[in-house]
Short mmCIF file of C-alpha atoms in Angstrom, two decimals:
data_model
loop_
_atom_site.label_atom_id
_atom_site.label_comp_id
_atom_site.label_asym_id
_atom_site.label_seq_id
_atom_site.Cartn_x
_atom_site.Cartn_y
_atom_site.Cartn_z
CA MET A 29 -18.05 -0.95 3.14
CA GLN A 30 -21.55 -1.51 1.83
CA LYS A 31 -24.27 0.03 -0.36
CA TYR A 32 -21.92 -0.39 -3.29
CA ARG A 33 -23.59 -1.37 -6.53
CA GLY A 34 -21.30 -4.32 -7.16
CA ARG A 35 -20.22 -3.20 -10.63
CA ILE A 36 -16.98 -5.15 -10.75
CA PRO A 37 -18.07 -8.76 -11.50
CA VAL A 38 -20.81 -7.72 -13.93
CA LEU A 39 -18.70 -5.21 -15.80
CA LEU A 40 -15.71 -7.50 -16.06
CA ALA A 41 -17.94 -10.04 -17.79
CA THR A 42 -19.09 -7.32 -20.18
CA MET A 43 -15.53 -6.25 -20.79
CA ALA A 44 -14.34 -9.82 -21.38
CA ALA A 45 -16.92 -10.22 -24.14
CA ALA A 46 -16.02 -6.85 -25.63
CA LEU A 47 -12.36 -7.79 -25.79
CA LEU A 48 -13.17 -10.28 -28.56
CA SER A 49 -13.48 -7.32 -30.91
CA THR A 50 -10.43 -5.79 -32.64
CA SER A 51 -8.61 -2.73 -31.42
CA ALA A 52 -9.59 0.68 -32.72
CA LEU A 53 -5.98 1.12 -33.84
CA ALA A 54 -5.57 -0.47 -37.29
CA ASP A 55 -1.76 -0.50 -37.37
CA PRO A 56 -0.54 -3.36 -35.12
CA LEU A 57 2.86 -1.80 -34.41
CA SER A 58 1.34 1.54 -33.40
CA ALA A 59 -1.14 -0.28 -31.19
CA MET A 60 1.65 -2.30 -29.59
CA GLN A 61 3.62 0.86 -28.88
CA ALA A 62 0.58 2.48 -27.27
CA ASP A 63 -0.15 -0.65 -25.23
CA ALA A 64 3.46 -0.93 -24.09
CA SER A 65 3.42 2.68 -22.93
CA ALA A 66 0.15 2.17 -21.07
CA LEU A 67 1.41 -1.02 -19.43
CA ARG A 68 4.53 0.72 -18.24
CA ALA A 69 2.31 3.39 -16.67
CA VAL A 70 -0.12 1.02 -14.93
CA ALA A 71 2.77 -1.13 -13.68
CA GLY A 72 3.88 1.99 -11.81
CA THR A 73 0.46 3.19 -10.68
CA TRP A 74 -0.94 -0.11 -9.36
CA PRO A 75 1.61 -0.52 -6.53
CA GLN A 76 1.07 3.13 -5.63
CA LEU A 77 -2.63 2.42 -5.18
CA GLN A 78 -1.90 -0.68 -3.17
CA SER A 79 0.44 1.30 -0.94
CA ALA A 80 -2.10 4.10 -0.54
CA ALA A 81 -4.78 1.60 0.48
CA GLN A 82 -2.40 -0.08 2.91
CA SER A 83 -1.54 3.27 4.47
CA TYR A 84 -5.18 3.65 5.53
CA GLY A 85 -4.35 1.31 8.37
CA GLN A 86 -2.76 4.42 9.84
CA LEU A 87 -6.18 6.04 10.12
CA ALA A 88 -6.79 4.62 13.59
CA PRO A 89 -5.61 7.77 15.42
CA TYR A 90 -8.01 9.84 13.32
CA ALA A 91 -10.93 7.88 14.76
CA ALA A 92 -10.17 9.34 18.18
CA ALA A 93 -12.44 11.95 19.71
CA THR A 94 -9.96 14.75 19.05
CA TRP A 95 -10.13 14.19 15.28
CA ALA A 96 -13.55 12.65 14.67
CA GLY A 97 -15.59 13.33 17.79
CA PRO A 98 -18.28 15.97 18.28
CA GLY A 99 -15.92 18.80 19.18
CA PRO A 100 -14.88 20.31 22.49
CA VAL A 101 -17.11 21.84 25.16
CA VAL A 102 -15.92 25.15 26.60
CA THR A 103 -17.02 27.30 29.50
CA ASN A 104 -17.58 30.97 28.75
CA PRO A 105 -16.85 33.89 31.14
CA MET A 106 -20.42 33.75 32.44
CA GLY A 107 -19.95 30.14 33.51
CA PHE A 108 -22.15 28.62 30.83
CA ARG A 109 -20.92 25.68 28.78
CA GLU A 110 -20.94 25.82 24.98
CA GLN A 111 -20.56 23.14 22.32
CA CYS A 112 -17.95 23.85 19.59
CA HIS A 113 -17.30 22.48 16.13
CA ASN A 114 -14.60 19.86 15.81
CA THR A 115 -12.22 21.82 13.62
CA HIS A 116 -10.02 18.75 13.15
CA TRP A 117 -12.98 17.03 11.49
CA ASP A 118 -13.95 20.08 9.47
CA GLN A 119 -10.44 20.73 8.17
CA VAL A 120 -8.92 17.27 7.72
CA THR A 121 -10.69 14.16 8.89
CA GLN A 122 -13.80 14.21 6.73
CA TYR A 123 -11.67 14.48 3.58
CA LEU A 124 -10.01 11.17 4.42
CA VAL A 125 -13.34 9.55 3.57
CA THR A 126 -13.29 10.87 0.01
CA GLY A 127 -9.67 9.79 -0.30
CA ALA A 128 -10.52 6.21 0.65
CA LEU A 129 -13.33 6.08 -1.91
CA ASN A 130 -10.94 7.49 -4.52
CA ILE A 131 -8.55 4.60 -3.92
CA ALA A 132 -11.38 2.11 -4.42
CA GLY A 133 -12.44 3.85 -7.65
CA ASP A 134 -8.86 4.11 -8.91
CA GLY A 135 -8.29 0.42 -8.24
CA GLU A 136 -11.44 -0.57 -10.08
CA ALA A 137 -10.58 1.60 -13.09
CA GLU A 138 -6.98 0.35 -13.13
CA ALA A 139 -8.17 -3.26 -13.13
CA TYR A 140 -10.23 -2.57 -16.25
CA ALA A 141 -7.32 -0.78 -17.91
CA ILE A 142 -4.81 -3.50 -17.08
CA GLN A 143 -6.99 -6.30 -18.37
CA THR A 144 -7.91 -4.44 -21.55
CA VAL A 145 -4.42 -3.29 -22.49
CA ALA A 146 -2.68 -6.48 -21.39
CA THR A 147 -5.02 -8.60 -23.50
CA ASP A 148 -4.79 -6.29 -26.51
CA PHE A 149 -0.99 -6.44 -26.76
CA PRO A 150 -0.65 -10.12 -27.79
CA GLU A 151 -3.54 -9.68 -30.22
CA GLN A 152 -1.70 -6.81 -31.89
CA LEU A 153 1.53 -8.82 -31.79
CA SER A 154 -0.17 -11.56 -33.79
CA GLY A 155 -1.16 -9.03 -36.44
CA TYR A 156 2.36 -7.61 -36.50
CA LEU A 157 3.88 -11.08 -36.91
CA LEU A 158 1.59 -11.72 -39.85
CA GLN A 159 2.80 -8.50 -41.47
CA LEU A 160 6.43 -9.53 -41.00
CA VAL A 161 5.90 -12.99 -42.46
CA GLN A 162 4.01 -11.63 -45.46
CA SER A 163 6.62 -8.96 -46.16
CA GLY A 164 8.94 -11.27 -48.09
CA ASN A 165 11.85 -9.52 -46.39
CA SER A 166 14.34 -11.98 -44.90
CA GLN A 167 15.33 -9.56 -42.13
CA GLU A 168 11.72 -9.09 -41.07
CA GLU A 169 11.10 -12.84 -41.28
CA ALA A 170 14.07 -13.37 -38.96
CA LEU A 171 12.58 -10.82 -36.56
CA ALA A 172 9.30 -12.70 -36.71
CA ASN A 173 11.05 -15.90 -35.66
CA ARG A 174 12.66 -14.18 -32.69
CA LEU A 175 9.33 -12.67 -31.67
CA VAL A 176 7.54 -16.01 -31.96
CA ALA A 177 10.04 -17.45 -29.50
CA ARG A 178 8.99 -14.77 -27.01
CA LYS A 179 5.27 -15.04 -27.67
CA GLY A 180 4.80 -18.27 -25.72
CA PRO A 181 6.16 -16.89 -22.43
CA LEU A 182 4.24 -13.65 -23.09
CA LEU A 183 0.94 -15.53 -23.41
CA ALA A 184 1.67 -17.59 -20.30
CA SER A 185 2.37 -14.38 -18.40
CA VAL A 186 -0.77 -12.59 -19.57
CA ASN A 187 -2.89 -15.65 -18.76
CA GLU A 188 -1.52 -15.68 -15.23
CA LEU A 189 -2.13 -11.94 -14.88
CA THR A 190 -5.71 -11.99 -16.18
CA ALA A 191 -6.60 -15.00 -14.01
CA LEU A 192 -5.36 -13.12 -10.96
CA LEU A 193 -7.23 -10.00 -12.06
CA ASN A 194 -10.45 -11.99 -12.29
CA THR A 195 -9.86 -13.38 -8.80
CA THR A 196 -9.02 -9.95 -7.44
CA SER A 197 -12.09 -8.41 -9.05
CA THR A 198 -14.29 -11.08 -7.52
CA GLN A 199 -12.72 -10.49 -4.12
CA LEU A 200 -13.19 -6.75 -4.40
CA GLY A 201 -16.74 -7.19 -5.66
CA ASN A 202 -17.57 -9.43 -2.70
CA ALA A 203 -15.79 -7.11 -0.31
CA ILE A 204 -17.61 -3.93 -1.26
CA GLY A 205 -20.86 -5.49 -2.44
CA PRO A 206 -24.09 -6.13 -0.52
CA ASN A 207 -22.70 -9.31 1.14
CA THR A 208 -19.54 -7.57 2.26
CA ARG A 209 -17.35 -8.91 5.01
CA LEU A 210 -15.93 -5.44 5.49
CA GLN A 211 -17.24 -3.06 8.08
CA PRO A 212 -20.30 -1.09 6.98
CA LEU A 213 -19.82 2.62 6.48
CA PRO A 214 -22.26 4.65 8.60
CA VAL A 215 -23.14 7.02 5.77
CA SER A 216 -26.37 7.30 3.85
CA HIS A 217 -24.87 6.96 0.36
CA TRP A 218 -21.48 6.63 -1.30
CA GLU A 219 -19.94 6.02 -4.70
CA ALA A 220 -16.32 5.30 -5.53
CA GLY A 221 -14.70 7.18 -8.39
CA ILE A 222 -11.36 8.14 -9.89
CA GLY A 223 -9.47 10.69 -7.81
CA ASP A 224 -6.37 11.57 -5.79
CA ALA A 225 -5.51 9.94 -2.47
CA PRO A 226 -4.49 11.81 0.67
CA ASN A 227 -0.86 11.58 1.71
CA LEU A 228 -1.31 10.42 5.29
CA SER A 229 2.37 10.79 6.03
CA ASP A 230 2.15 14.55 5.50
CA VAL A 231 -1.06 15.56 7.28
CA ARG A 232 -0.72 18.81 9.19
CA TYR A 233 -3.03 20.58 11.62
CA VAL A 234 -2.23 24.00 13.04
CA VAL A 235 -4.13 25.01 16.16
CA GLY A 236 -5.52 28.53 16.00
CA PRO A 237 -6.64 31.04 18.64
CA ASN A 238 -9.73 30.50 20.77
CA ASP A 239 -11.88 33.02 18.94
CA GLY A 240 -14.40 30.75 17.24
CA ALA A 241 -18.16 30.77 17.69
CA PRO A 242 -19.93 27.78 19.29
CA ILE A 243 -22.64 25.75 17.56
CA GLY A 244 -24.93 25.65 20.59
CA TRP A 245 -25.24 25.36 24.32
CA PHE A 246 -23.96 22.25 26.04
CA GLY A 247 -26.87 19.96 26.83
CA ASN A 248 -29.10 22.36 24.88
CA ILE A 249 -29.36 24.45 28.04
CA SER A 250 -29.70 28.04 26.91
CA PRO A 251 -29.46 30.77 29.59
CA ASP A 252 -32.10 33.45 29.72
CA LEU A 253 -29.52 36.22 29.87
CA GLY A 254 -29.22 37.96 26.52
CA PHE A 255 -25.58 38.83 27.12
CA ALA A 256 -24.54 35.32 28.22
CA ARG A 257 -22.29 35.05 25.18
CA LEU A 258 -19.84 37.88 25.56
CA VAL A 259 -16.93 36.45 23.55
CA ASP A 260 -16.23 33.70 21.03
CA ILE A 261 -13.98 31.21 22.77
CA CYS A 262 -14.19 28.00 20.72
CA PRO A 263 -10.83 26.75 19.41
CA THR A 264 -9.98 27.29 15.78
CA GLY A 265 -7.39 25.77 13.49
CA SER A 266 -6.47 24.87 9.95
CA GLY A 267 -5.55 21.59 8.36
CA ILE A 268 -3.30 20.63 5.47
CA LEU A 269 -3.96 17.37 3.69
CA PRO A 270 -1.59 16.96 0.72
CA GLY A 271 -2.70 14.62 -2.02
CA ILE A 272 -0.96 11.84 -3.89
CA PRO A 273 -1.62 12.83 -7.54
CA LEU A 274 -3.21 9.68 -8.90
CA LYS A 275 -6.28 10.98 -10.74
CA ALA A 276 -4.49 12.24 -13.86
CA GLN A 277 -2.43 9.05 -14.13
CA VAL A 278 -5.42 6.76 -13.80
CA MET A 279 -7.50 8.81 -16.23
CA GLN A 280 -4.74 8.67 -18.85
CA GLU A 281 -4.38 4.91 -18.47
CA VAL A 282 -8.13 4.38 -18.66
CA GLN A 283 -8.35 6.53 -21.79
CA GLN A 284 -5.71 4.37 -23.47
CA ALA A 285 -7.73 1.28 -22.57
CA VAL A 286 -10.82 2.88 -24.12
CA ILE A 287 -8.84 3.46 -27.33
CA ASP A 288 -8.06 -0.25 -27.36
CA GLU A 289 -11.64 -1.19 -26.57
CA PRO A 290 -14.22 1.58 -27.13
CA ASP A 291 -16.99 -0.43 -25.46
CA LEU A 292 -15.10 -0.02 -22.20
CA ALA A 293 -16.11 3.65 -22.11
CA GLN A 294 -19.58 2.87 -20.78
CA VAL A 295 -18.01 0.78 -18.01
CA VAL A 296 -15.60 3.40 -16.69
CA GLN A 297 -17.68 6.51 -17.33
CA PRO A 298 -19.41 6.39 -13.92
CA LEU A 299 -16.01 6.27 -12.24
CA GLU A 300 -14.89 9.43 -14.03
CA ASN A 301 -17.44 11.45 -12.05
CA GLY A 302 -15.29 11.11 -8.94
CA SER A 303 -16.08 9.85 -5.47
CA THR A 304 -19.04 11.14 -3.52
CA TRP A 305 -20.57 10.47 -0.13
CA THR A 306 -23.21 12.00 2.05
CA ALA A 307 -23.75 11.55 5.76
CA PRO A 308 -26.54 12.41 8.15
CA ASN A 309 -26.41 15.79 9.82
CA LEU A 310 -23.51 15.31 12.18
CA TYR A 311 -23.77 18.68 13.86
CA GLY A 312 -27.34 18.88 15.11
CA GLN A 313 -28.53 21.53 17.51
CA GLY A 314 -26.36 22.24 20.49
CA PHE A 315 -25.37 19.13 22.38
CA GLU A 316 -28.49 17.10 21.66
CA GLN A 317 -26.68 15.19 18.88
CA TYR A 318 -23.68 14.39 21.07
CA ALA A 319 -24.59 10.71 21.46
CA SER A 320 -24.85 10.16 17.70
CA ILE A 321 -22.12 12.46 16.36
CA ARG A 322 -19.25 10.82 18.18
CA PRO A 323 -19.91 7.18 17.21
CA VAL A 324 -20.81 7.99 13.60
CA ARG A 325 -17.62 9.90 12.91
CA GLU A 326 -15.37 7.57 14.83
CA GLN A 327 -16.96 4.45 13.33
CA LEU A 328 -16.61 5.90 9.84
CA ILE A 329 -12.87 6.51 10.12
CA SER A 330 -12.26 3.26 11.98
CA ALA A 331 -14.08 1.28 9.28
CA LEU A 332 -12.02 2.90 6.53
CA ALA A 333 -8.79 2.07 8.34
CA SER A 334 -9.78 -1.58 8.47
CA ASP A 335 -11.44 -1.87 5.06
CA GLU A 336 -8.75 -0.20 3.00
CA THR A 337 -6.15 -2.44 4.60
CA GLY A 338 -8.20 -5.42 3.43
CA ILE A 339 -8.55 -4.00 -0.07
CA ALA A 340 -4.78 -3.53 -0.24
CA GLY A 341 -4.48 -7.23 0.52
CA TYR A 342 -6.71 -8.07 -2.43
CA MET A 343 -4.61 -5.87 -4.72
CA ALA A 344 -1.25 -7.29 -3.62
CA PRO A 345 -1.26 -10.48 -5.77
CA ILE A 346 -1.42 -8.39 -8.96
CA THR A 347 1.72 -6.32 -8.39
CA ALA A 348 4.44 -8.88 -9.15
CA PRO A 349 2.83 -10.58 -12.21
CA LEU A 350 1.94 -7.18 -13.66
CA GLU A 351 5.57 -6.11 -13.37
CA GLN A 352 6.72 -9.38 -14.93
CA TYR A 353 4.30 -9.05 -17.84
CA ASP A 354 5.34 -5.45 -18.37
CA GLN A 355 8.98 -6.56 -18.53
CA LYS A 356 8.18 -9.12 -21.24
CA VAL A 357 6.27 -6.51 -23.24
CA GLN A 358 9.10 -3.99 -22.98
CA GLN A 359 11.65 -6.64 -24.04
CA ILE A 360 9.62 -7.34 -27.17
CA MET A 361 9.41 -3.64 -27.98
CA ARG A 362 13.15 -3.20 -27.49
CA LEU A 363 13.77 -6.13 -29.84
CA ILE A 364 11.54 -4.53 -32.48
CA GLN A 365 13.21 -1.16 -32.02
CA ALA A 366 16.69 -2.67 -32.34
CA ASN A 367 15.68 -4.33 -35.60
CA GLY A 368 14.37 -1.06 -37.02
#
């Protein structure tokens, strides 16, 4: 991928500085509860994103001429050859592009949310411990001692997680930035944003009757006969591309991170607009665009299959330490709940 604006390294630096401020939630316990809930959510969503990115390695068949090529050429009853739309592309394949960009945007937003919420929790825990110690209540002081014993491993875990997040963000920034090692996308402009991902394991395409209209004459050779086109004989069909509902989850997790750190809003706001991309005119007039339509479409899908697999590899190191940190957070919250 290329033509990305390389937001990740710059914005992570901005976010790291912003994290020095206090959370918008004044009550430490309430903030901890909100953080714990958000961490439980992102610990579930992150591996889903990684899996969705990895599944894009299965896109290779969609780069074939049947799915991404210029469409079939048919011969009408008068013997003239006509160029048809590629209904596979129209109905299914082109939407895989948006899905890939959604995964990139979701991953970027999740990285911000994880780092914000994960860093906020121990800060709020410190405030809560201070409240317990100052309470003068022996039971609460005893709870504070038990929590202090867990704080060391918690901090070690969050330090490991945030270090990996920084590395991952740098890798992703390099991967989709101007010096990318990934394959360039043959589109004129694209932006990643928060959105759902296609469920590649459940793609369906139903072939329809041959009653569609062509888009032009094959080879741009138009017969002089006015009645040369007697019937519409291009193939038709309809596609079903179910989605993996990730947008709502990611948005909710990002919104919790913004509560923790309001300055983060300006960082994630561009991602909330969703993914967009535009490509050159891939249809053209008749068959004159044949030489350019086929390679552009096929290269686009092939690049996504390769690039998203690489991005999944960058995301993989986060999954296990995120789960481990989440477990430590949930243990602390269960200890607090049991004491209450």
